[in-house]
């Protein structure tokens, strides 16, 4: 990784706003950075000199005058986002203005090759500024530079992909559900909402909590770990570690379907996708299983609402995102708690990698701008 050049504070500020804007004229940069036009002109010249900014054409104003338009230069570099999902690995490489440069997808057991495929598509002269790896684990307790999740849950998966990550590039671990929540906030069902919960129901379960436009991590980085809610909670029944996740997760859903499936309906579906498809086609047996699942998810949603009062819950995940769940979830939530809007995810399976890419871009910009050491 090429080291970021030292910048003046004004050049650092202009670089940050240019990365966010994508393209801008010097008057626009002055307004966004809240700097004087002469200071911005000097900062732009400095950035051009180290190839962090480049001229990209002209723009005509209402007075007939034209203004030079700038974009990030080739030395600004790129970032990498890796979603280590339970079955699929998704990778995105982006420029520091968020432009998608490359993407790759493959089975989890081929995660390292998927990363290499995305890296191979990057320009050879583009320095890699940051890497964000999304894992199904608590991550905030990991110190800067640590290259393992905070607990052992996702460790072997991360080790499998770590061999493909370029040395010398800062690696940041993030929780996958929190990444997906960010994607919903900026590009999905929660756009325009600053407080909401993203409830993921799939192989596992998890909650992304957004308050005031920021993801809530918690003191140990474990906010939203709803798999740890005590379950079952009844006389004579002892709660077990992550028993709620075992009950609501897709594996148990399919197991319950198999137990209840009538022989007269043929083979029981082996995937959640097939189960929901049959329910949509009018299968009474499939509909009964889906309806029961909606009640269970609705009870979890009621627990979340009782604690957070988020106003909005976005349902995502390999089973949670099916709109067929919405009526049952809404009804059970209304029965047990106060009115809360419930909608389906709009970013789908790409949510985690989209959110991770957004975080990676922010980290990459920070890597460049933190090189500012001198006063103007």
mmCIF file of N, CA and C in Angstrom, residues 69-117:
data_model
loop_
_atom_site.group_PDB
_atom_site.id
_atom_site.type_symbol
_atom_site.label_atom_id
_atom_site.label_comp_id
_atom_site.label_asym_id
_atom_site.label_seq_id
_atom_site.Cartn_x
_atom_site.Cartn_y
_atom_site.Cartn_z
ATOM 1 N N UNK A 69 -14.136 21.785 -13.025
ATOM 2 C CA UNK A 69 -14.718 20.750 -12.187
ATOM 3 C C UNK A 69 -13.613 19.765 -11.810
ATOM 4 N N UNK A 70 -13.589 19.349 -10.545
ATOM 5 C CA UNK A 70 -12.553 18.443 -10.058
ATOM 6 C C UNK A 70 -13.162 17.137 -9.549
ATOM 7 N N UNK A 71 -12.388 16.104 -9.592
ATOM 8 C CA UNK A 71 -12.741 14.793 -9.057
ATOM 9 C C UNK A 71 -11.515 14.244 -8.338
ATOM 10 N N UNK A 72 -11.652 13.094 -7.699
ATOM 11 C CA UNK A 72 -10.493 12.470 -7.080
ATOM 12 C C UNK A 72 -9.494 12.024 -8.137
ATOM 13 N N UNK A 73 -8.223 12.123 -7.793
ATOM 14 C CA UNK A 73 -7.178 11.728 -8.721
ATOM 15 C C UNK A 73 -6.802 10.259 -8.568
ATOM 16 N N UNK A 74 -5.941 9.761 -9.446
ATOM 17 C CA UNK A 74 -5.583 8.329 -9.435
ATOM 18 C C UNK A 74 -4.877 7.875 -8.167
ATOM 19 N N UNK A 75 -4.208 8.804 -7.459
ATOM 20 C CA UNK A 75 -3.492 8.423 -6.242
ATOM 21 C C UNK A 75 -4.420 8.320 -5.034
ATOM 22 N N UNK A 76 -5.696 8.709 -5.193
ATOM 23 C CA UNK A 76 -6.628 8.609 -4.061
ATOM 24 C C UNK A 76 -6.793 7.159 -3.634
ATOM 25 N N UNK A 77 -6.787 6.267 -4.612
ATOM 26 C CA UNK A 77 -6.788 4.846 -4.288
ATOM 27 C C UNK A 77 -8.168 4.230 -4.201
ATOM 28 N N UNK A 78 -8.221 3.066 -3.570
ATOM 29 C CA UNK A 78 -9.436 2.264 -3.502
ATOM 30 C C UNK A 78 -9.544 1.614 -2.132
ATOM 31 N N UNK A 79 -10.710 1.027 -1.864
ATOM 32 C CA UNK A 79 -10.937 0.277 -0.629
ATOM 33 C C UNK A 79 -11.608 -1.040 -0.984
ATOM 34 N N UNK A 80 -11.582 -1.963 -0.033
ATOM 35 C CA UNK A 80 -12.146 -3.288 -0.254
ATOM 36 C C UNK A 80 -13.132 -3.606 0.868
ATOM 37 N N UNK A 81 -14.295 -4.140 0.500
ATOM 38 C CA UNK A 81 -15.294 -4.595 1.473
ATOM 39 C C UNK A 81 -15.542 -6.072 1.252
ATOM 40 N N UNK A 82 -15.512 -6.856 2.336
ATOM 41 C CA UNK A 82 -15.677 -8.303 2.261
ATOM 42 C C UNK A 82 -16.802 -8.718 3.199
ATOM 43 N N UNK A 83 -17.810 -9.381 2.657
ATOM 44 C CA UNK A 83 -18.896 -9.935 3.457
ATOM 45 C C UNK A 83 -18.694 -11.443 3.557
ATOM 46 N N UNK A 84 -18.282 -11.903 4.746
ATOM 47 C CA UNK A 84 -18.085 -13.336 4.969
ATOM 48 C C UNK A 84 -19.391 -13.943 5.472
ATOM 49 N N UNK A 85 -20.315 -14.167 4.548
ATOM 50 C CA UNK A 85 -21.608 -14.715 4.905
ATOM 51 C C UNK A 85 -21.525 -16.184 5.266
ATOM 52 N N UNK A 86 -22.604 -16.739 5.835
ATOM 53 C CA UNK A 86 -22.593 -18.143 6.244
ATOM 54 C C UNK A 86 -22.455 -19.115 5.094
ATOM 55 N N UNK A 87 -22.892 -18.722 3.891
ATOM 56 C CA UNK A 87 -22.802 -19.605 2.730
ATOM 57 C C UNK A 87 -22.077 -18.957 1.560
ATOM 58 N N UNK A 88 -22.166 -17.629 1.453
ATOM 59 C CA UNK A 88 -21.646 -16.908 0.291
ATOM 60 C C UNK A 88 -20.722 -15.788 0.753
ATOM 61 N N UNK A 89 -19.621 -15.613 0.028
ATOM 62 C CA UNK A 89 -18.714 -14.486 0.247
ATOM 63 C C UNK A 89 -18.930 -13.472 -0.861
ATOM 64 N N UNK A 90 -19.148 -12.220 -0.483
ATOM 65 C CA UNK A 90 -19.321 -11.139 -1.452
ATOM 66 C C UNK A 90 -18.247 -10.082 -1.211
ATOM 67 N N UNK A 91 -17.658 -9.606 -2.281
ATOM 68 C CA UNK A 91 -16.575 -8.631 -2.175
ATOM 69 C C UNK A 91 -16.855 -7.464 -3.112
ATOM 70 N N UNK A 92 -16.619 -6.272 -2.644
ATOM 71 C CA UNK A 92 -16.716 -5.066 -3.472
ATOM 72 C C UNK A 92 -15.467 -4.218 -3.283
ATOM 73 N N UNK A 93 -14.966 -3.692 -4.380
ATOM 74 C CA UNK A 93 -13.878 -2.716 -4.343
ATOM 75 C C UNK A 93 -14.435 -1.395 -4.866
ATOM 76 N N UNK A 94 -14.158 -0.322 -4.155
ATOM 77 C CA UNK A 94 -14.713 0.985 -4.508
ATOM 78 C C UNK A 94 -13.622 2.041 -4.488
ATOM 79 N N UNK A 95 -13.815 3.084 -5.292
ATOM 80 C CA UNK A 95 -12.991 4.283 -5.183
ATOM 81 C C UNK A 95 -13.416 5.038 -3.930
ATOM 82 N N UNK A 96 -12.639 6.035 -3.542
ATOM 83 C CA UNK A 96 -12.944 6.747 -2.303
ATOM 84 C C UNK A 96 -14.133 7.695 -2.430
ATOM 85 N N UNK A 97 -14.685 7.835 -3.642
ATOM 86 C CA UNK A 97 -15.940 8.570 -3.781
ATOM 87 C C UNK A 97 -17.130 7.626 -3.827
ATOM 88 N N UNK A 98 -16.881 6.329 -3.559
ATOM 89 C CA UNK A 98 -17.948 5.338 -3.528
ATOM 90 C C UNK A 98 -18.212 4.644 -4.843
ATOM 91 N N UNK A 99 -17.541 5.056 -5.919
ATOM 92 C CA UNK A 99 -17.748 4.429 -7.218
ATOM 93 C C UNK A 99 -17.319 2.962 -7.174
ATOM 94 N N UNK A 100 -18.186 2.079 -7.651
ATOM 95 C CA UNK A 100 -17.871 0.656 -7.677
ATOM 96 C C UNK A 100 -16.822 0.369 -8.748
ATOM 97 N N UNK A 101 -15.720 -0.260 -8.347
ATOM 98 C CA UNK A 101 -14.642 -0.589 -9.269
ATOM 99 C C UNK A 101 -14.629 -2.059 -9.638
ATOM 100 N N UNK A 102 -14.993 -2.923 -8.727
ATOM 101 C CA UNK A 102 -14.966 -4.366 -8.989
ATOM 102 C C UNK A 102 -15.808 -5.066 -7.950
ATOM 103 N N UNK A 103 -16.338 -6.226 -8.291
ATOM 104 C CA UNK A 103 -17.068 -7.047 -7.322
ATOM 105 C C UNK A 103 -16.930 -8.505 -7.702
ATOM 106 N N UNK A 104 -17.049 -9.360 -6.719
ATOM 107 C CA UNK A 104 -16.915 -10.801 -6.937
ATOM 108 C C UNK A 104 -17.755 -11.522 -5.884
ATOM 109 N N UNK A 105 -18.255 -12.688 -6.259
ATOM 110 C CA UNK A 105 -19.090 -13.494 -5.366
ATOM 111 C C UNK A 105 -18.727 -14.958 -5.538
ATOM 112 N N UNK A 106 -18.747 -15.708 -4.440
ATOM 113 C CA UNK A 106 -18.450 -17.137 -4.520
ATOM 114 C C UNK A 106 -18.789 -17.839 -3.227
ATOM 115 N N UNK A 107 -18.676 -19.141 -3.193
ATOM 116 C CA UNK A 107 -18.971 -19.908 -1.979
ATOM 117 C C UNK A 107 -18.043 -19.512 -0.836
ATOM 118 N N UNK A 108 -18.523 -19.675 0.364
ATOM 119 C CA UNK A 108 -17.734 -19.295 1.540
ATOM 120 C C UNK A 108 -16.407 -20.041 1.594
ATOM 121 N N UNK A 109 -16.399 -21.315 1.204
ATOM 122 C CA UNK A 109 -15.163 -22.086 1.262
ATOM 123 C C UNK A 109 -14.124 -21.604 0.251
ATOM 124 N N UNK A 110 -14.535 -20.747 -0.689
ATOM 125 C CA UNK A 110 -13.602 -20.179 -1.668
ATOM 126 C C UNK A 110 -13.397 -18.687 -1.426
ATOM 127 N N UNK A 111 -13.550 -18.247 -0.175
ATOM 128 C CA UNK A 111 -13.511 -16.827 0.151
ATOM 129 C C UNK A 111 -12.217 -16.154 -0.295
ATOM 130 N N UNK A 112 -11.092 -16.820 -0.098
ATOM 131 C CA UNK A 112 -9.808 -16.213 -0.468
ATOM 132 C C UNK A 112 -9.738 -15.960 -1.972
ATOM 133 N N UNK A 113 -10.228 -16.904 -2.763
ATOM 134 C CA UNK A 113 -10.213 -16.727 -4.214
ATOM 135 C C UNK A 113 -11.157 -15.610 -4.648
ATOM 136 N N UNK A 114 -12.278 -15.457 -3.953
ATOM 137 C CA UNK A 114 -13.215 -14.383 -4.275
ATOM 138 C C UNK A 114 -12.549 -13.029 -4.042
ATOM 139 N N UNK A 115 -11.821 -12.905 -2.938
ATOM 140 C CA UNK A 115 -11.099 -11.666 -2.652
ATOM 141 C C UNK A 115 -10.052 -11.405 -3.733
ATOM 142 N N UNK A 116 -9.313 -12.429 -4.100
ATOM 143 C CA UNK A 116 -8.278 -12.260 -5.132
ATOM 144 C C UNK A 116 -8.879 -11.835 -6.464
ATOM 145 N N UNK A 117 -10.050 -12.365 -6.800
ATOM 146 C CA UNK A 117 -10.702 -11.986 -8.052
ATOM 147 C C UNK A 117 -11.033 -10.496 -8.067
#
